[in-house]
Short mmCIF file of C-alpha atoms and ligand atoms in Angstrom, two decimals:
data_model
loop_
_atom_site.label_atom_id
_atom_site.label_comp_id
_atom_site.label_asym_id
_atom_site.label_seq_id
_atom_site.Cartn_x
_atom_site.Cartn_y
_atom_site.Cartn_z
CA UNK L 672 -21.14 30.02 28.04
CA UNK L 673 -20.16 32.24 25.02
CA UNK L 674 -16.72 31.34 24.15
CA UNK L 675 -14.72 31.42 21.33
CA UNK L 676 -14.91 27.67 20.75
CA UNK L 677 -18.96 27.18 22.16
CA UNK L 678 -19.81 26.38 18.43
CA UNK L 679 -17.44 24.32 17.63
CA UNK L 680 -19.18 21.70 19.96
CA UNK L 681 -16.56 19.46 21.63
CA UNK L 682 -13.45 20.74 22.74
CA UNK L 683 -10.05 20.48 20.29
CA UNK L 684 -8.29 17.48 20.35
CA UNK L 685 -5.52 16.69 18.34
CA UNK L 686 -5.88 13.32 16.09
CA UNK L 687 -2.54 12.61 13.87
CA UNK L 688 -3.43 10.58 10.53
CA UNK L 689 -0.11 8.77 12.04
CA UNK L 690 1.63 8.15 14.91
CA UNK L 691 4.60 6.70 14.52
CA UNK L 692 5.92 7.51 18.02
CA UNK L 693 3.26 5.64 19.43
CA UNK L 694 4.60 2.47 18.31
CA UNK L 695 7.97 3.44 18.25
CA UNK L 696 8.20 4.18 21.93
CA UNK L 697 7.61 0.53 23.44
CA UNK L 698 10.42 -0.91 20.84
CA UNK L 699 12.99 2.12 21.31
CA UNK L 700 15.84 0.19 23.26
CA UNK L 701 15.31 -3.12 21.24
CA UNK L 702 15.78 -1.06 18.38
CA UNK L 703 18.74 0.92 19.18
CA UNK L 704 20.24 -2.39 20.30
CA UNK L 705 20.43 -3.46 17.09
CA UNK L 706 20.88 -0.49 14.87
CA UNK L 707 24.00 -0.48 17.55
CA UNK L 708 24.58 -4.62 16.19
CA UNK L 709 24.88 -3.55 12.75
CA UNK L 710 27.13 -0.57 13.21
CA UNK L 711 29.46 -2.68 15.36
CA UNK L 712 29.59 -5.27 12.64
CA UNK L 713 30.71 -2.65 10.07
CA UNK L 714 28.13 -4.70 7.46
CA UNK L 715 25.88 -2.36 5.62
CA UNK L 716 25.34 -3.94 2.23
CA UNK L 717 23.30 -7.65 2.66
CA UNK L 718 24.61 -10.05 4.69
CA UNK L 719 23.21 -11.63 7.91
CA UNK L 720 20.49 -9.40 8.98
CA UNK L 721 18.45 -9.29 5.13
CA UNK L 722 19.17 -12.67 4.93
CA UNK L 723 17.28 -13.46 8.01
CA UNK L 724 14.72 -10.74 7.34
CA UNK L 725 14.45 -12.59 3.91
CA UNK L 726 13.42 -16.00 5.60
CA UNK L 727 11.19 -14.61 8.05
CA UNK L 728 9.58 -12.32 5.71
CA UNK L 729 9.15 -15.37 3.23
CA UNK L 730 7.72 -17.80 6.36
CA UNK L 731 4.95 -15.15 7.06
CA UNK L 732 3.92 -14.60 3.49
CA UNK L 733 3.80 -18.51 2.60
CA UNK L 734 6.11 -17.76 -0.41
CA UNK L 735 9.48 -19.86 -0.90
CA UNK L 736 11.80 -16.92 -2.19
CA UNK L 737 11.53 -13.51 -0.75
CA UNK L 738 14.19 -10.87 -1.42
CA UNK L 739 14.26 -7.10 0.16
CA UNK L 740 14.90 -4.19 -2.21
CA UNK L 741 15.45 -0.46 -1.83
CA UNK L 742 11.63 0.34 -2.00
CA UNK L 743 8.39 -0.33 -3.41
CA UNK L 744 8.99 1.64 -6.05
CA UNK L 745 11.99 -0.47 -6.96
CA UNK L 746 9.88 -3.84 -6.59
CA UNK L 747 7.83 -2.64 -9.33
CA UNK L 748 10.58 -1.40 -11.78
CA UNK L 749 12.84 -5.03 -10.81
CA UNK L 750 9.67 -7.59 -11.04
CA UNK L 751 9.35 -5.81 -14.38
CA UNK L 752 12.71 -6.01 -15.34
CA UNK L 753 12.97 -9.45 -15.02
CA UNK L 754 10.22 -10.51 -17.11
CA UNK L 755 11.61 -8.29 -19.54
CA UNK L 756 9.23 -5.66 -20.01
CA UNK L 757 10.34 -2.51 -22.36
CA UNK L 758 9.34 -1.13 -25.45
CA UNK L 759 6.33 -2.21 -27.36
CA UNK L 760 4.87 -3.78 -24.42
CA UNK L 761 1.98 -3.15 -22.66
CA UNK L 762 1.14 -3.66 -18.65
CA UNK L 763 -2.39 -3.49 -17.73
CA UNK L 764 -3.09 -1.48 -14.72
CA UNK L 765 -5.78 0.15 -12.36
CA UNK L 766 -5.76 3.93 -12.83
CA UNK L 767 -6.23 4.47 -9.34
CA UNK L 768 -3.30 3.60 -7.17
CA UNK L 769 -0.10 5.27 -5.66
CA UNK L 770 1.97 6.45 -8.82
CA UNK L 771 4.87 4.17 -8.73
CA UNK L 772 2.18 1.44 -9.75
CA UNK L 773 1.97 3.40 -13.52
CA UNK L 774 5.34 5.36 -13.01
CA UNK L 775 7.56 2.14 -13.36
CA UNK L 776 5.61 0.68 -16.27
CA UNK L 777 6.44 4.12 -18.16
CA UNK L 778 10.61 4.26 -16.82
CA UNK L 779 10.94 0.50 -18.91
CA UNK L 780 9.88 2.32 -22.08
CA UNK L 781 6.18 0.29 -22.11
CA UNK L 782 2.84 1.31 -21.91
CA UNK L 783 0.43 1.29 -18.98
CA UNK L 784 -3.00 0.59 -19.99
CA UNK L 785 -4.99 2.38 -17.33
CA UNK L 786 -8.62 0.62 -16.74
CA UNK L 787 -11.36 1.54 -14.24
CA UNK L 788 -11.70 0.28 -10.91
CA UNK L 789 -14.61 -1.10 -8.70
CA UNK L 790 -16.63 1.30 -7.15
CA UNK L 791 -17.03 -0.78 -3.92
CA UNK L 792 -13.14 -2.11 -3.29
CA UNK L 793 -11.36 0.82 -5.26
CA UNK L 794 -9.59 -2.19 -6.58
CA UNK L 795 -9.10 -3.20 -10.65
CA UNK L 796 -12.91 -3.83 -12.16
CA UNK L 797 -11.92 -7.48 -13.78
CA UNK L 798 -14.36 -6.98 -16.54
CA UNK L 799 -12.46 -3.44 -17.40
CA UNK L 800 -9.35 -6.01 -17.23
CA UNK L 801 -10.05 -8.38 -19.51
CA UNK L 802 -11.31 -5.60 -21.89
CA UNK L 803 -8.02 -4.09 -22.07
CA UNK L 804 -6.10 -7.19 -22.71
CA UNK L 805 -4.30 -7.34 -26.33
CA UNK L 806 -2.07 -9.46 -27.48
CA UNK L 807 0.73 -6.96 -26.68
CA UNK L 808 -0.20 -7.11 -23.20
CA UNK L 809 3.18 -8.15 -21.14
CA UNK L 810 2.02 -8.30 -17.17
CA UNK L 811 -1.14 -7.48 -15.38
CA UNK L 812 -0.53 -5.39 -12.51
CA UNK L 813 -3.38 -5.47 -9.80
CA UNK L 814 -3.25 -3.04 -6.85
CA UNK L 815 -4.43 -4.52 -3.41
CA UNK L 816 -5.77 -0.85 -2.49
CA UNK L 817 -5.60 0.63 1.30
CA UNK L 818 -4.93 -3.08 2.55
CA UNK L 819 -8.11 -5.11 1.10
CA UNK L 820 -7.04 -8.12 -1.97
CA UNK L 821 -7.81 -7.13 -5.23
CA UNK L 822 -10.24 -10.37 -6.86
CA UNK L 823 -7.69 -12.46 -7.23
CA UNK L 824 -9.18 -15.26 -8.66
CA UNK L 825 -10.72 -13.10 -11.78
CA UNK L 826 -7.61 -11.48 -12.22
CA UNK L 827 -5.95 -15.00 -12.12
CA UNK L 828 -8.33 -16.55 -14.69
CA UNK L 829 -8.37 -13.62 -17.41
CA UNK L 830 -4.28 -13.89 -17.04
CA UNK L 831 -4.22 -17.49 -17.31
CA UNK L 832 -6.36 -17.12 -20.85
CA UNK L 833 -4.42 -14.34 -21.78
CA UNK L 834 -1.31 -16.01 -20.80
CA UNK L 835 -0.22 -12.99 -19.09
CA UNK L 836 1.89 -13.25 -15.45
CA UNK L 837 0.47 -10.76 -12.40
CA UNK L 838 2.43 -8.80 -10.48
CA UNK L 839 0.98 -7.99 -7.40
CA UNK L 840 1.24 -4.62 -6.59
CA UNK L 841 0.93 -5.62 -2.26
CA UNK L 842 2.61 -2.10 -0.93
CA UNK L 843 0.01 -1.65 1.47
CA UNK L 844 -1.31 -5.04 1.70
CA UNK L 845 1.59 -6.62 4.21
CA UNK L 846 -0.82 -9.76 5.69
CA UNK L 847 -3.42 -8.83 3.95
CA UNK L 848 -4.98 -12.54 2.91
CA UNK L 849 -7.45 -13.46 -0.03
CA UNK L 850 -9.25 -16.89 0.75
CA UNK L 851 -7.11 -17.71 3.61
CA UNK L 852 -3.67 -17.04 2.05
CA UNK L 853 -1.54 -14.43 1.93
CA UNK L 854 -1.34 -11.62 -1.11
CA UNK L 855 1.64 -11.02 -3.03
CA UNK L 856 1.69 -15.02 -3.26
CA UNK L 857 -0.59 -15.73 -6.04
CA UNK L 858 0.77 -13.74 -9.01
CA UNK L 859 4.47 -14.56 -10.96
CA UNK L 860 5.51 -11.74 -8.31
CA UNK L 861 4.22 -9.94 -4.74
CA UNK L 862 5.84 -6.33 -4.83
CA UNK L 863 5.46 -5.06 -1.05
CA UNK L 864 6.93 -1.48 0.54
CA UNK L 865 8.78 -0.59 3.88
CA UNK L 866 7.77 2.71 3.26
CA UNK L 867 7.36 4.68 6.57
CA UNK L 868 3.44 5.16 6.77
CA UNK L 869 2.79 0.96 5.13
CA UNK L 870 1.93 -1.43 7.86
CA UNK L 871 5.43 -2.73 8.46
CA UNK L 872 7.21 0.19 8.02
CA UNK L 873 11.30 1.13 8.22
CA UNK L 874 12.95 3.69 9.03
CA UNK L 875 13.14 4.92 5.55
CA UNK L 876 12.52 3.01 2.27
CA UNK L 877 12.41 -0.39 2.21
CA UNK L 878 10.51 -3.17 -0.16
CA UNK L 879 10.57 -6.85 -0.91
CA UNK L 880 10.13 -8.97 -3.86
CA UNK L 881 8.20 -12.30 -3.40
CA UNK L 882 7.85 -15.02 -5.51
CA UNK L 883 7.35 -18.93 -6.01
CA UNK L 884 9.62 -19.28 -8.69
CA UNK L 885 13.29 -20.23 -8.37
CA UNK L 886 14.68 -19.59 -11.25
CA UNK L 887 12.78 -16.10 -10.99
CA UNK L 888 13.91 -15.57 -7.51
CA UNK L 889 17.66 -15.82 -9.25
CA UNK L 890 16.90 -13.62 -11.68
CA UNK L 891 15.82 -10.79 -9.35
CA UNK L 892 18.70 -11.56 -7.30
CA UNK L 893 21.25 -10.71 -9.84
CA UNK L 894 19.23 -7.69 -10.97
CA UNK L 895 19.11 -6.03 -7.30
CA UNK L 896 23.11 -6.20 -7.70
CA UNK L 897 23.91 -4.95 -11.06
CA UNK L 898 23.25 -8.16 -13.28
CA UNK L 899 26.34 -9.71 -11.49
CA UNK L 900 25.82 -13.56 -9.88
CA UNK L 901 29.57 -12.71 -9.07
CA UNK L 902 30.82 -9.62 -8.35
CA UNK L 903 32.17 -7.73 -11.44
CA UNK L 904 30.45 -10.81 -13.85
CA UNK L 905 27.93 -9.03 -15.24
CA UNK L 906 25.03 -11.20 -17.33
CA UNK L 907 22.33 -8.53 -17.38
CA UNK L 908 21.65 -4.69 -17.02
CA UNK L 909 20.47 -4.36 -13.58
CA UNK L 910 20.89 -1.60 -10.56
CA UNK L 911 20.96 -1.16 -6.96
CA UNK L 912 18.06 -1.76 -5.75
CA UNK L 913 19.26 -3.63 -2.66
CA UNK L 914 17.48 -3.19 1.20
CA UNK L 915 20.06 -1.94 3.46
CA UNK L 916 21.23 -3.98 6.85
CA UNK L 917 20.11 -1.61 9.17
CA UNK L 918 16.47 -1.42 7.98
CA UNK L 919 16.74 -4.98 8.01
CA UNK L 920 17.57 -5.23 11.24
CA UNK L 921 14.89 -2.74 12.58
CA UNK L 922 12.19 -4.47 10.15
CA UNK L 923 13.11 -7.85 12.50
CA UNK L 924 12.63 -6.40 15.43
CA UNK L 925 9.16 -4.92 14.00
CA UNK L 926 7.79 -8.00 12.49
CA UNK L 927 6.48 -10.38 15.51
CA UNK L 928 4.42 -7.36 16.26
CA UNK L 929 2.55 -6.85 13.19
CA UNK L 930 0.11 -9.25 13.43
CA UNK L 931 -0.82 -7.75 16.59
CA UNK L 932 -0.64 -3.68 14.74
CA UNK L 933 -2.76 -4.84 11.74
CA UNK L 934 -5.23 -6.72 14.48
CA UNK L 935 -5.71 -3.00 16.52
CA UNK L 936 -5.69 -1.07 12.89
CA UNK L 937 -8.95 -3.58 12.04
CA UNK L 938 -10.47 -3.30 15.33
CA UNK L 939 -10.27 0.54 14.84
CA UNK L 940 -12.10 0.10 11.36
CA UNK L 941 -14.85 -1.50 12.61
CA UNK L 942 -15.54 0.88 15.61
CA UNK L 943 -15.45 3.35 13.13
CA UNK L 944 -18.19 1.38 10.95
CA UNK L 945 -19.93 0.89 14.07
CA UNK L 946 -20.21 4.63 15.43
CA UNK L 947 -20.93 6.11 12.09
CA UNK L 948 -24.17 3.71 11.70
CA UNK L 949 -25.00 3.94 14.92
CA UNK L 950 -25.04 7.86 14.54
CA UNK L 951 -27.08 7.61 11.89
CA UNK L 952 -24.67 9.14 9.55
CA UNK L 953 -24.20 6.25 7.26
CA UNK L 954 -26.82 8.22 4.59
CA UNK L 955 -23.68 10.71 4.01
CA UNK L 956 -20.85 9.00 4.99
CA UNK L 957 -19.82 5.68 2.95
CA UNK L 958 -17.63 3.77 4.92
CA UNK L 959 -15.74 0.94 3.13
CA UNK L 960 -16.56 -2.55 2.52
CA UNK L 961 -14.40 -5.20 3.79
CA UNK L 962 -15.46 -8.45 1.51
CA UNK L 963 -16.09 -11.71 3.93
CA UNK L 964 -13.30 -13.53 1.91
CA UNK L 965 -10.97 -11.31 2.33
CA UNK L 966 -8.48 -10.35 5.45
CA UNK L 967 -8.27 -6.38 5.01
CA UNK L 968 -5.30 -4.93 6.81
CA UNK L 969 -6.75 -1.48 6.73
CA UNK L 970 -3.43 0.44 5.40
CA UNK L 971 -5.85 3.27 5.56
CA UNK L 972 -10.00 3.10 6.26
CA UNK L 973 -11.48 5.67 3.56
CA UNK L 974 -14.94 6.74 3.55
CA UNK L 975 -16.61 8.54 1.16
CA UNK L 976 -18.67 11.67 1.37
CA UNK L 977 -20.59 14.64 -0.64
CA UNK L 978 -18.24 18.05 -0.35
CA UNK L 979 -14.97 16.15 0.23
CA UNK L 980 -12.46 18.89 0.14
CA UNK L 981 -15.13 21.28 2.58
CA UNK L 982 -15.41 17.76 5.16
CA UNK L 983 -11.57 17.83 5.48
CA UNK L 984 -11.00 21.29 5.81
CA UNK L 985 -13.42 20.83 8.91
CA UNK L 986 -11.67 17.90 10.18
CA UNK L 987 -8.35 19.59 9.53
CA UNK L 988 -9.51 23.17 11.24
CA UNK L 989 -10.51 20.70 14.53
CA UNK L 990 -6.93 18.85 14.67
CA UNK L 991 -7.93 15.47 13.26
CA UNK L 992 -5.20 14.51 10.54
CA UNK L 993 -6.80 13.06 7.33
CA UNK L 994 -5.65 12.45 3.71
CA UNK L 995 -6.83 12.07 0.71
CA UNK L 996 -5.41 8.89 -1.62
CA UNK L 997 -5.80 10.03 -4.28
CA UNK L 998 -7.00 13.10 -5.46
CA UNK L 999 -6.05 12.08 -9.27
CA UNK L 1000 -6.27 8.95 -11.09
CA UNK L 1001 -3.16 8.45 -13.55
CA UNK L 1002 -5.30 9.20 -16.90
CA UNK L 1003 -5.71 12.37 -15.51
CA UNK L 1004 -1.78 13.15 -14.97
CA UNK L 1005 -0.16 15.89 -16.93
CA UNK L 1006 2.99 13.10 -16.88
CA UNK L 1007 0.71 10.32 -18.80
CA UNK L 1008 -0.85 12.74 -21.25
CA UNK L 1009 1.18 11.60 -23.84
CA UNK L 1010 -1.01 8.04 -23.10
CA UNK L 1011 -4.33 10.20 -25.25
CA UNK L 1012 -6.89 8.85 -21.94
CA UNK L 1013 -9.69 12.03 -21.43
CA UNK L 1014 -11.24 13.24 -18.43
CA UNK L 1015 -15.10 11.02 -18.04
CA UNK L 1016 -13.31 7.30 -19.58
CA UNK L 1017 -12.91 6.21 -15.82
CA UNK L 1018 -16.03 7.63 -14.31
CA UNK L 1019 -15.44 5.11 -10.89
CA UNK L 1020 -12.18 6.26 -10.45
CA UNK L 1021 -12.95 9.94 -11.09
CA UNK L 1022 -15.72 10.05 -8.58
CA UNK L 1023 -13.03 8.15 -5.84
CA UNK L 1024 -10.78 10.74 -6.57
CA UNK L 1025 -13.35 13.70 -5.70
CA UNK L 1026 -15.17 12.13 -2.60
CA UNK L 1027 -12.83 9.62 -0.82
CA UNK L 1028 -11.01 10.80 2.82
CA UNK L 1029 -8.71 8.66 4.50
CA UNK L 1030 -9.37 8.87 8.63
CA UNK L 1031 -6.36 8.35 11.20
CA UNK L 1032 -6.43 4.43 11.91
CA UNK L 1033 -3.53 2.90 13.22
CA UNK L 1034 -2.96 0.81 15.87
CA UNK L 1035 -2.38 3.11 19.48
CA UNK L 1036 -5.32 5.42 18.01
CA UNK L 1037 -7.47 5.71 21.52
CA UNK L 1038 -11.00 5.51 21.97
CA UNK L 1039 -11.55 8.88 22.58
CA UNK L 1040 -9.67 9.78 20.19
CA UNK L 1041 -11.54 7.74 17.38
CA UNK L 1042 -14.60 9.55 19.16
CA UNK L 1043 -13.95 12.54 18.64
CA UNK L 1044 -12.93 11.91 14.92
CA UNK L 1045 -16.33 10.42 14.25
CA UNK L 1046 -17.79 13.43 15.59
CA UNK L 1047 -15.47 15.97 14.18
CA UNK L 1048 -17.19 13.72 10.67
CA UNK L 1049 -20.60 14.47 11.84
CA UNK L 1050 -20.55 18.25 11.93
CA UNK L 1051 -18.77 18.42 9.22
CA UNK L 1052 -21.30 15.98 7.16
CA UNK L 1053 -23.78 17.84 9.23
CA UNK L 1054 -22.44 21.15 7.83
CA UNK L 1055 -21.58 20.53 4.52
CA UNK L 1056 -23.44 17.54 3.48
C1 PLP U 1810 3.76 2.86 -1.26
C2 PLP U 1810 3.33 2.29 -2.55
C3 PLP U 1810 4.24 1.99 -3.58
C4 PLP U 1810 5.68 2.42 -3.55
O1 PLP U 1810 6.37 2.07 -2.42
P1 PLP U 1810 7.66 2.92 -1.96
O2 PLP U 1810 8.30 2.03 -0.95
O3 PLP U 1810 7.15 4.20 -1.38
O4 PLP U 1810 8.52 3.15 -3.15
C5 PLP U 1810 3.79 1.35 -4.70
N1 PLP U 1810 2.49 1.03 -4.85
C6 PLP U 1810 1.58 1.33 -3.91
C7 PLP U 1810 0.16 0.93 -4.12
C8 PLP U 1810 1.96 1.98 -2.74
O5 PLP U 1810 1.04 2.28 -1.83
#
């Protein structure tokens, strides 16, 4: 029948790149219970509920000191600050990430030294790495990008020679394990995010500070509140950066469930793998590689394909949500000029920025839903390949 829509194949679906309702619904009255808890308690600042969060947080992650701050963002900036990272210093980092990753190296007043990534993982190449090392080199800082461990025991080795500690940049990399244990856990410092759309998100910002350290762990304490071991003490320059008791308190009631979120978000990833081969499409469409040693928690499943921006202005024009992290490494930021990198030093990177897509693959996604999405991609690979 000649209708409007014939050509478009399929009928119109809608396909959200998130949908947060979906999990919210089930949890709705456990969470108002105790967003209710905390406002009848009058406590807003610390106290019980990030204290708990704090041990429970630490059990899952296999570290022995975990402390919640204001964001991931502000993990970055305070695991910096209390190795003492400022002027003169440099922090070695992938130019591909999420811009806090390079942002906070540049608010201390040190330098980011930007290196390529792998072309595979979109994680840090370690040869680039250990290129870039120099004896001014203060922290390494590898990204564990869309979920999947940077190679960890690379990264470890050329640090170890250097003498260099690694932050772990783990904002979307929540239970995300390398070898059988969990990220954030191997470096001087895990750096994780509450952020809305991460894998255990709040509701609002959020982040947490890991490490095996204790005299570390103290250290970032008193920096989350001012410097100050006692109130109005002050030993060192620090800020707020401290996780409020109502995200806490929704983050607890959120946690026993993410094993089970991160579970559906990998199932979804590898229905995706499997439809897209078994279409054929696998020729134009690069779907990513999850490494056998590796637990990948799929913060977000990107593929790769020829005509990018024309693929998601299909998918887009047909209701499926996508996204695109991200569309420019940090060499090529108007904010980092003043760094003297040129367009063509960070060919891997450059090409990730131009033909990378990130598809809708959280948890409650539905079948058909993921269906149509994979056929919403062919067309459009079909169309514009
Ligand atoms: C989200 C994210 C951050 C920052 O986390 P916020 O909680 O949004 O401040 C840092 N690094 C990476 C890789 C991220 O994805």
């Amino acid at each position: 029948m000649a209708t409007a829509g014939a050509d478009r194949g399929a009928g119109t679906m809608q396909v959200p790149m998130l949908d947060l309702q979906a999990q919210y619904r089930p949890l709705r009255e456990e969470i108002l219970a105790v967003v209710t808890r905390v406002c009848d308690s009058q406590r807003f600042i610390l106290g019980p509920e990030v204290d708990e969060l704090e041990r429970e947080l630490a059990r899952m992650l296999e570290v022995p000191h975990a402390i919640g701050v204001s964001s991931g963002t502000d993990a970055l900036l305070l695991a910096m600050m209390a190795l003492g990272i400022g002027h003169g210093d440099e922090v070695v980092t992938s130019t591909y990430s999420f811009f806090a990753t390079g942002g906070c190296v540049v608010r201390l007043g040190a330098t980011p030294v930007f290196v390529d990534i792998d072309p595979v993982t979109y994680n840090i190449d370690p040869s680039a790495l250990a290129a870039a090392i120099t004896p001014r080199t203060k922290a390494i800082i590898p990204v564990h990008l869309y979920g999947q461990s940077a190679d960890l025991e690379a990264i470890l080795a050329i640090a170890t020679r250097a003498g260099v500690p690694v932050i772990e940049d783990a904002a979307q990399a929540i239970g995300s394990r390398y070898k059988g244990r969990p990220v954030g856990g191997f470096g001087l410092i895990g750096c994780f995010s509450f952020f809305p759309s991460k894998n255990l998100g709040a509701f609002g910002d959020g982040g947490l500070v890991t490490t095996s350290s204790g005299d570390l762990a103290a250290v970032l304490r008193r920096l989350r509140v001012h410097g100050a071991d006692r109130q109005y003490y002050h030993r060192a320059i620090g800020g707020n950066f401290r996780i409020d008791a109502l995200q806490a308190a929704v983050l607890r009631v959120k946690l026993p469930h993410l094993a089970g979120w991160t579970e559906g978000r990998r199932r979804n990833a590898a229905r995706y793998d499997a439809w897209f081969r078994d279409r054929g499409l696998t020729d134009r469409v690069t779907t990513p590689v999850a490494l056998a040693d590796r637990y990948h928690i799929f913060n977000q499943y990107v593929i790769r394909v020829p005509n990018r921006d024309a693929v998601k202005a299909h998918l887009e024009s047909r209701g499926v949500g996508c996204a695109i992290y991200y569309p420019v490494p940090f060499h090529e930021l108007e904010c980092f000029a003043h760094l003297g990198y040129r367009v063509g030093q960070f060919p891997h990177a450059e090409r990730a920025a131009r033909e990378t897509l990130a598809l809708p693959v959280f948890g409650e996604l539905t079948q058909a839903q993921q269906r149509y999405v994979v056929d919403v991609v062919a067309e459009a690979v079909g169309r514009h390949g």
